Short mmCIF file of N, CA, C and O in Angstrom, two decimals:
data_model
loop_
_atom_site.label_atom_id
_atom_site.label_comp_id
_atom_site.label_asym_id
_atom_site.label_seq_id
_atom_site.Cartn_x
_atom_site.Cartn_y
_atom_site.Cartn_z
N MET A 1 1.10 -1.37 -0.01
CA MET A 1 -0.09 -0.05 -0.17
C MET A 1 1.21 1.15 -0.20
O MET A 1 2.03 1.25 0.58
N ASP A 2 0.56 2.24 -1.04
CA ASP A 2 0.71 3.50 -0.76
C ASP A 2 -0.06 4.53 0.03
O ASP A 2 -1.14 4.39 0.19
N ILE A 3 0.69 5.20 1.30
CA ILE A 3 0.00 5.88 1.92
C ILE A 3 0.41 7.21 2.02
O ILE A 3 1.25 7.90 2.29
N TYR A 4 -0.54 8.30 1.51
CA TYR A 4 -0.63 9.82 1.74
C TYR A 4 -1.36 10.23 2.68
O TYR A 4 -2.09 10.14 2.99
N THR A 5 0.01 10.60 3.60
CA THR A 5 -0.67 11.38 4.95
C THR A 5 -0.35 12.98 5.00
O THR A 5 0.33 13.28 4.22
N ILE A 6 -1.64 13.38 5.16
CA ILE A 6 -1.78 14.91 5.94
C ILE A 6 -1.85 14.97 7.01
O ILE A 6 -2.44 14.70 7.56
N TYR A 7 -1.01 16.31 7.38
CA TYR A 7 -1.36 16.80 8.85
C TYR A 7 -1.60 18.19 8.44
O TYR A 7 -1.39 19.10 7.68
N ALA A 8 -2.76 18.66 9.45
CA ALA A 8 -3.38 20.09 9.40
C ALA A 8 -4.14 20.32 10.34
O ALA A 8 -4.53 19.76 11.20
N ASP A 9 -4.24 21.57 10.62
CA ASP A 9 -5.12 22.55 11.45
C ASP A 9 -6.47 22.45 10.54
O ASP A 9 -6.67 22.81 9.16
N HIS A 10 -7.48 22.93 11.32
CA HIS A 10 -8.39 23.63 10.42
C HIS A 10 -8.88 24.88 10.89
O HIS A 10 -8.04 25.43 11.63
N LYS A 11 -9.27 26.05 9.87
CA LYS A 11 -9.35 27.21 10.34
C LYS A 11 -10.15 27.50 11.45
O LYS A 11 -10.77 26.50 11.95
N ASP A 12 -9.88 28.87 11.84
CA ASP A 12 -10.27 29.54 12.99
C ASP A 12 -11.88 29.62 13.15
O ASP A 12 -12.56 29.10 14.18
N ASN A 13 -12.41 29.73 12.16
CA ASN A 13 -14.14 29.91 12.13
C ASN A 13 -14.75 28.35 11.81
O ASN A 13 -15.94 28.51 11.50
N ILE A 14 -13.96 27.35 11.59
CA ILE A 14 -14.52 26.16 11.56
C ILE A 14 -14.23 25.34 12.93
O ILE A 14 -13.16 25.40 13.28
N ASN A 15 -15.12 24.43 13.37
CA ASN A 15 -15.04 23.80 14.58
C ASN A 15 -14.49 22.21 13.81
O ASN A 15 -14.65 21.97 12.95
N ALA A 16 -14.04 21.62 15.09
CA ALA A 16 -13.36 20.23 14.79
C ALA A 16 -14.54 19.00 14.02
O ALA A 16 -13.95 18.33 13.02
N HIS A 17 -15.59 19.28 14.18
CA HIS A 17 -16.79 18.46 14.06
C HIS A 17 -17.08 18.23 12.55
O HIS A 17 -17.29 17.46 11.54
N GLU A 18 -17.04 19.82 12.18
CA GLU A 18 -17.40 20.12 10.83
C GLU A 18 -16.43 19.62 9.68
O GLU A 18 -16.72 19.57 8.77
N PHE A 19 -14.93 20.35 10.40
CA PHE A 19 -13.74 19.61 9.52
C PHE A 19 -13.85 18.26 9.66
O PHE A 19 -13.63 17.93 7.96
N VAL A 20 -13.92 17.63 10.17
CA VAL A 20 -14.08 15.96 10.14
C VAL A 20 -15.25 15.71 9.20
O VAL A 20 -15.16 14.70 8.12
N GLU A 21 -16.36 16.13 9.24
CA GLU A 21 -17.57 15.74 8.44
C GLU A 21 -17.17 16.44 7.09
O GLU A 21 -17.75 15.44 6.17
N LYS A 22 -16.56 17.10 6.77
CA LYS A 22 -16.59 17.67 5.50
C LYS A 22 -15.31 16.64 4.85
O LYS A 22 -15.49 16.07 3.80
N MET A 23 -14.29 16.48 5.83
CA MET A 23 -13.41 16.08 4.92
C MET A 23 -13.86 14.42 4.79
O MET A 23 -13.24 13.80 3.54
N SER A 24 -14.37 13.76 5.54
CA SER A 24 -14.91 12.38 5.32
C SER A 24 -15.84 12.38 4.44
O SER A 24 -16.05 11.38 3.52
N LYS A 25 -16.58 13.60 3.81
CA LYS A 25 -17.44 13.41 2.77
C LYS A 25 -16.92 13.17 1.74
O LYS A 25 -16.82 12.57 0.80
N PHE A 26 -15.50 14.02 1.13
CA PHE A 26 -14.76 14.12 0.65
C PHE A 26 -14.13 12.51 0.30
O PHE A 26 -14.20 11.77 -1.15
N LEU A 27 -13.69 12.41 0.86
CA LEU A 27 -12.60 10.96 1.19
C LEU A 27 -13.34 10.05 1.09
O LEU A 27 -13.58 8.76 0.47
N ASP A 28 -14.82 9.76 1.71
CA ASP A 28 -15.83 8.69 1.41
C ASP A 28 -16.27 8.70 -0.34
O ASP A 28 -16.13 7.41 -0.72
N LYS A 29 -16.18 9.77 -0.93
CA LYS A 29 -16.59 9.69 -2.26
C LYS A 29 -15.68 9.26 -2.97
O LYS A 29 -15.57 8.41 -4.16
N LEU A 30 -13.95 9.39 -2.79
CA LEU A 30 -12.98 8.56 -3.42
C LEU A 30 -12.99 7.16 -3.06
O LEU A 30 -12.79 6.36 -3.97
N VAL A 31 -13.40 6.57 -1.88
CA VAL A 31 -13.68 5.17 -1.54
C VAL A 31 -14.54 4.59 -2.53
O VAL A 31 -14.47 3.56 -3.36
N GLU A 32 -15.69 5.27 -2.74
CA GLU A 32 -17.20 4.96 -3.21
C GLU A 32 -16.78 4.64 -4.86
O GLU A 32 -17.33 3.83 -5.54
N ASN A 33 -15.75 5.20 -5.27
CA ASN A 33 -15.29 5.50 -6.82
C ASN A 33 -14.02 4.44 -7.11
O ASN A 33 -13.85 4.70 -8.30
N ASN A 34 -13.87 4.01 -5.75
CA ASN A 34 -12.74 2.92 -6.06
C ASN A 34 -11.46 3.85 -6.33
O ASN A 34 -10.67 3.08 -7.40
N LYS A 35 -11.60 4.96 -5.87
CA LYS A 35 -9.85 5.73 -6.51
C LYS A 35 -9.05 5.73 -5.24
O LYS A 35 -7.97 6.29 -5.32
N MET A 36 -9.76 5.11 -4.33
CA MET A 36 -8.81 5.00 -3.14
C MET A 36 -9.15 3.79 -2.07
O MET A 36 -10.37 3.19 -2.13
N VAL A 37 -8.46 2.86 -1.52
CA VAL A 37 -8.86 1.90 -0.82
C VAL A 37 -9.35 2.27 0.68
O VAL A 37 -10.73 1.45 1.04
N SER A 38 -8.94 3.07 1.54
CA SER A 38 -9.54 3.55 2.89
C SER A 38 -9.01 4.62 3.40
O SER A 38 -7.99 5.24 2.53
N TYR A 39 -9.26 5.16 4.51
CA TYR A 39 -8.77 6.27 4.99
C TYR A 39 -9.05 6.66 6.41
O TYR A 39 -10.08 5.91 6.93
N ARG A 40 -8.24 7.26 7.27
CA ARG A 40 -8.56 7.36 8.59
C ARG A 40 -8.23 8.82 8.60
O ARG A 40 -7.20 9.52 8.65
N ILE A 41 -9.02 9.10 9.75
CA ILE A 41 -8.93 10.72 10.60
C ILE A 41 -8.70 10.53 11.79
O ILE A 41 -9.14 9.99 12.71
N THR A 42 -7.30 11.09 12.33
CA THR A 42 -7.14 10.99 13.80
C THR A 42 -6.72 12.29 14.19
O THR A 42 -6.66 13.52 13.19
N ARG A 43 -6.87 12.41 15.21
CA ARG A 43 -6.88 13.91 16.12
C ARG A 43 -6.06 13.88 17.38
O ARG A 43 -6.01 12.79 18.10
N MET A 44 -4.85 14.84 17.30
CA MET A 44 -4.08 14.96 18.49
C MET A 44 -4.90 14.63 19.78
O MET A 44 -6.18 15.26 20.08
N LYS A 45 -4.42 13.78 20.80
CA LYS A 45 -4.81 13.68 21.99
C LYS A 45 -4.45 14.53 23.20
O LYS A 45 -3.18 14.40 23.28
N LEU A 46 -5.27 15.34 23.39
CA LEU A 46 -4.59 16.11 24.79
C LEU A 46 -3.20 17.25 24.22
O LEU A 46 -2.79 17.38 25.48
N GLY A 47 -3.21 17.25 23.22
CA GLY A 47 -1.98 18.01 22.56
C GLY A 47 -0.93 17.55 22.82
O GLY A 47 0.11 17.87 22.88
N PHE A 48 -0.51 16.19 23.33
CA PHE A 48 0.49 15.05 23.24
C PHE A 48 1.19 15.19 21.97
O PHE A 48 0.84 14.44 21.12
N ARG A 49 2.36 15.47 22.31
CA ARG A 49 3.32 15.67 20.92
C ARG A 49 4.70 16.07 21.11
O ARG A 49 4.82 16.62 22.05
N SER A 50 5.43 15.38 20.38
CA SER A 50 7.11 15.76 20.76
C SER A 50 7.73 16.77 19.86
O SER A 50 8.61 17.49 20.22
N MET A 51 6.94 17.33 18.93
CA MET A 51 7.22 18.62 18.00
C MET A 51 5.93 19.23 17.53
O MET A 51 4.87 18.51 17.82
N ASN A 52 6.06 20.07 16.77
CA ASN A 52 5.15 20.96 16.68
C ASN A 52 4.27 20.79 15.64
O ASN A 52 4.62 20.96 14.54
N LEU A 53 3.54 19.78 15.43
CA LEU A 53 2.58 19.30 14.44
C LEU A 53 1.17 19.79 14.73
O LEU A 53 1.00 19.80 15.63
N PRO A 54 0.56 19.50 13.14
CA PRO A 54 -0.54 19.91 13.36
C PRO A 54 -1.75 18.93 14.09
O PRO A 54 -1.30 18.15 14.34
N GLU A 55 -2.83 19.45 14.30
CA GLU A 55 -3.93 18.73 15.52
C GLU A 55 -4.27 17.46 14.77
O GLU A 55 -4.62 16.58 15.55
N PHE A 56 -4.82 17.36 13.57
CA PHE A 56 -5.29 16.34 12.94
C PHE A 56 -4.65 15.53 12.05
O PHE A 56 -3.36 16.47 11.05
N ARG A 57 -4.45 14.37 11.83
CA ARG A 57 -3.40 13.63 10.60
C ARG A 57 -4.91 12.61 9.60
O ARG A 57 -5.74 11.90 10.41
N ILE A 58 -4.36 12.75 8.34
CA ILE A 58 -4.99 11.90 7.58
C ILE A 58 -4.73 11.16 6.77
O ILE A 58 -3.37 11.43 6.18
N ASP A 59 -4.87 9.87 6.98
CA ASP A 59 -4.03 8.79 6.15
C ASP A 59 -4.78 8.30 4.79
O ASP A 59 -6.13 7.59 5.39
N MET A 60 -4.43 8.35 3.93
CA MET A 60 -5.05 7.69 2.53
C MET A 60 -4.23 6.69 2.25
O MET A 60 -3.26 6.84 1.88
N GLU A 61 -5.03 5.73 1.99
CA GLU A 61 -4.42 4.18 1.59
C GLU A 61 -4.76 4.32 0.19
O GLU A 61 -5.85 3.78 -0.12
N PHE A 62 -3.86 3.74 -0.64
CA PHE A 62 -4.02 3.41 -2.17
C PHE A 62 -3.18 2.36 -2.41
O PHE A 62 -2.16 1.61 -1.72
N LYS A 63 -3.54 1.36 -3.41
CA LYS A 63 -3.25 0.04 -3.73
C LYS A 63 -1.39 0.33 -4.42
O LYS A 63 -0.82 -0.13 -4.06
N ASN A 64 -1.50 1.17 -5.20
CA ASN A 64 -0.41 1.77 -5.61
C ASN A 64 -0.15 2.96 -6.21
O ASN A 64 -1.36 3.66 -6.28
N MET A 65 0.84 3.54 -6.83
CA MET A 65 0.87 4.62 -6.87
C MET A 65 -0.20 5.18 -8.25
O MET A 65 -0.33 6.21 -8.54
N GLN A 66 -0.18 4.17 -9.06
CA GLN A 66 -1.45 4.43 -9.99
C GLN A 66 -2.81 4.86 -9.80
O GLN A 66 -2.98 5.78 -10.01
N GLN A 67 -3.16 4.19 -8.48
CA GLN A 67 -4.65 4.49 -7.66
C GLN A 67 -4.53 5.93 -7.34
O GLN A 67 -5.61 6.53 -7.38
N LEU A 68 -3.23 6.47 -6.93
CA LEU A 68 -3.10 7.95 -5.98
C LEU A 68 -3.01 8.69 -7.55
O LEU A 68 -4.04 9.72 -7.30
N ASP A 69 -2.85 8.33 -8.13
CA ASP A 69 -2.58 9.08 -9.63
C ASP A 69 -3.98 9.30 -10.15
O ASP A 69 -4.44 10.29 -10.61
N ASP A 70 -4.80 8.17 -10.37
CA ASP A 70 -6.10 7.93 -11.29
C ASP A 70 -6.86 8.75 -9.72
O ASP A 70 -7.82 9.63 -10.21
N ALA A 71 -6.68 8.62 -8.78
CA ALA A 71 -7.47 9.66 -7.52
C ALA A 71 -7.46 11.20 -7.91
O ALA A 71 -8.60 11.90 -8.05
N MET A 72 -6.33 11.81 -7.92
CA MET A 72 -5.80 12.95 -8.12
C MET A 72 -6.49 13.39 -9.70
O MET A 72 -6.79 14.53 -9.94
N THR A 73 -6.47 12.57 -10.76
CA THR A 73 -6.84 13.04 -12.08
C THR A 73 -8.68 13.15 -12.24
O THR A 73 -8.78 13.88 -12.61
N SER A 74 -9.04 11.89 -11.24
CA SER A 74 -10.61 12.40 -10.95
C SER A 74 -11.01 13.65 -10.44
O SER A 74 -11.83 14.19 -10.72
N VAL A 75 -10.23 14.23 -9.33
CA VAL A 75 -10.62 15.52 -8.95
C VAL A 75 -10.14 16.54 -9.88
O VAL A 75 -11.07 17.25 -10.08
N ILE A 76 -9.28 16.65 -10.52
CA ILE A 76 -8.91 17.42 -11.42
C ILE A 76 -9.58 17.52 -13.13
O ILE A 76 -10.61 18.47 -13.29
N ARG A 77 -10.39 16.42 -12.94
CA ARG A 77 -11.38 16.12 -14.04
C ARG A 77 -13.00 16.38 -13.50
O ARG A 77 -13.71 16.34 -14.24
N ASN A 78 -12.99 16.53 -12.29
CA ASN A 78 -14.26 16.64 -11.64
C ASN A 78 -15.44 15.59 -12.14
O ASN A 78 -16.46 15.83 -12.23
N GLU A 79 -14.59 14.55 -12.06
CA GLU A 79 -15.52 13.16 -12.37
C GLU A 79 -16.76 12.87 -10.94
O GLU A 79 -16.17 13.21 -9.90
N GLU A 80 -17.79 12.61 -11.35
CA GLU A 80 -18.73 12.36 -9.97
C GLU A 80 -18.71 13.63 -9.22
O GLU A 80 -18.96 13.68 -8.05
N ASN A 81 -18.66 14.89 -9.83
CA ASN A 81 -18.35 15.88 -9.13
C ASN A 81 -18.00 16.07 -7.80
O ASN A 81 -18.31 16.58 -7.17
N ILE A 82 -16.73 15.62 -7.94
CA ILE A 82 -16.07 15.67 -6.67
C ILE A 82 -15.38 16.65 -6.25
O ILE A 82 -14.85 16.72 -5.42
N GLU A 83 -15.02 17.41 -7.27
CA GLU A 83 -14.46 18.67 -7.23
C GLU A 83 -14.87 19.75 -6.12
O GLU A 83 -14.44 20.44 -5.15
N GLY A 84 -16.33 19.62 -6.27
CA GLY A 84 -17.16 20.69 -5.33
C GLY A 84 -16.53 20.14 -3.82
O GLY A 84 -16.52 20.90 -2.59
N GLU A 85 -16.38 18.98 -3.46
CA GLU A 85 -16.07 18.28 -2.45
C GLU A 85 -14.90 18.38 -1.82
O GLU A 85 -14.53 18.72 -0.95
N HIS A 86 -14.09 18.49 -2.81
CA HIS A 86 -12.32 18.84 -2.84
C HIS A 86 -12.41 20.23 -2.30
O HIS A 86 -11.61 20.58 -1.13
N VAL A 87 -13.23 20.96 -2.86
CA VAL A 87 -13.22 22.74 -2.52
C VAL A 87 -13.31 22.68 -1.23
O VAL A 87 -12.72 23.56 -0.61
N GLY A 88 -14.48 22.04 -0.97
CA GLY A 88 -15.19 22.23 0.33
C GLY A 88 -14.09 21.52 1.22
O GLY A 88 -14.05 22.81 2.27
N PHE A 89 -13.28 20.78 1.15
CA PHE A 89 -12.48 20.13 2.31
C PHE A 89 -11.12 21.08 2.04
O PHE A 89 -10.89 21.53 3.32
N ASN A 90 -10.37 21.84 1.15
CA ASN A 90 -9.47 22.66 0.99
C ASN A 90 -10.02 24.04 1.65
O ASN A 90 -8.70 24.73 2.50
N SER A 91 -11.00 24.63 1.77
CA SER A 91 -11.32 25.70 2.16
C SER A 91 -11.30 25.82 3.87
O SER A 91 -11.59 26.65 4.13
N LEU A 92 -11.63 24.36 4.30
CA LEU A 92 -11.49 24.30 6.12
C LEU A 92 -9.98 24.22 6.49
O LEU A 92 -9.90 24.50 7.33
N VAL A 93 -9.24 24.06 5.59
CA VAL A 93 -7.65 23.75 6.04
C VAL A 93 -6.89 24.89 6.41
O VAL A 93 -7.21 26.05 5.36
N ASP A 94 -6.14 25.26 7.47
CA ASP A 94 -5.61 26.56 7.82
C ASP A 94 -4.06 25.72 6.69
O ASP A 94 -3.33 25.29 7.22
N VAL A 95 -3.68 26.84 5.89
CA VAL A 95 -2.87 26.86 4.73
C VAL A 95 -1.45 26.66 5.41
O VAL A 95 -0.33 26.42 4.97
N GLU A 96 -1.69 27.26 6.48
CA GLU A 96 -0.15 27.77 7.42
C GLU A 96 0.29 26.27 7.82
O GLU A 96 1.62 26.12 8.47
N THR A 97 -0.59 25.52 8.20
CA THR A 97 -0.17 24.39 8.93
C THR A 97 -0.06 22.89 8.27
O THR A 97 0.19 21.89 8.51
N ILE A 98 -0.54 22.83 7.05
CA ILE A 98 -0.74 21.46 6.05
C ILE A 98 0.71 21.10 5.66
O ILE A 98 1.70 21.89 5.40
N GLN A 99 0.47 20.02 5.88
CA GLN A 99 1.76 19.03 5.45
C GLN A 99 1.76 17.79 4.89
O GLN A 99 0.33 17.08 5.41
N HIS A 100 2.25 17.53 3.70
CA HIS A 100 2.22 16.10 3.03
C HIS A 100 3.16 15.35 2.95
O HIS A 100 4.28 15.91 3.03
N PHE A 101 2.70 14.01 3.15
CA PHE A 101 3.77 12.92 3.21
C PHE A 101 3.46 11.75 2.48
O PHE A 101 2.19 11.40 2.37
N LEU A 102 4.43 11.02 1.94
CA LEU A 102 4.04 10.08 1.10
C LEU A 102 4.91 8.84 1.34
O LEU A 102 6.12 8.71 1.34
N TYR A 103 4.11 7.75 2.45
CA TYR A 103 4.60 6.76 2.87
C TYR A 103 4.23 5.43 2.03
O TYR A 103 3.52 5.24 1.27
N ARG A 104 5.32 4.04 2.30
CA ARG A 104 4.61 2.84 1.43
C ARG A 104 5.03 1.98 2.71
O ARG A 104 5.54 1.77 3.33
N ASP A 105 4.58 0.64 2.65
CA ASP A 105 4.71 -0.52 3.23
C ASP A 105 6.12 -0.90 2.74
O ASP A 105 6.54 -0.96 1.64
N TYR A 106 6.63 -1.13 3.82
CA TYR A 106 7.80 -1.66 3.45
C TYR A 106 8.43 -2.98 4.38
O TYR A 106 8.07 -2.88 5.90
N PRO A 107 9.16 -3.91 3.96
CA PRO A 107 9.80 -4.01 2.88
C PRO A 107 8.98 -3.94 1.55
O PRO A 107 7.91 -4.62 1.89
N ASP A 108 9.30 -3.88 0.59
CA ASP A 108 8.43 -4.19 -0.77
C ASP A 108 7.91 -5.31 -0.72
O ASP A 108 9.15 -6.37 -0.57
N LYS A 109 7.17 -5.99 -1.33
CA LYS A 109 7.03 -7.51 -1.73
C LYS A 109 7.45 -7.56 -2.78
O LYS A 109 7.68 -7.08 -4.15
#
């Protein structure tokens, strides 16, 4: 699996529940359209951390890089009207805090 991870905080004018609800709506659509295997949204517990990371972490699992590319292409092409969900998702994120990472299962099979 390839795991695309995002760390981010929500904007000040959005509460945590609304943030997760709208993120889930976008990510559910990717899963429903077989553009992603699964996802997980987690929130920092009690602010416990050893470095200054944003409060939320979103892990999105893809079978391979092709599926990840297909998901991004789907958003760009607005297949299944997903761009609206993506824009809704992006409008909630504090752009000063967002960080992206790409991981993979290791070792390779």
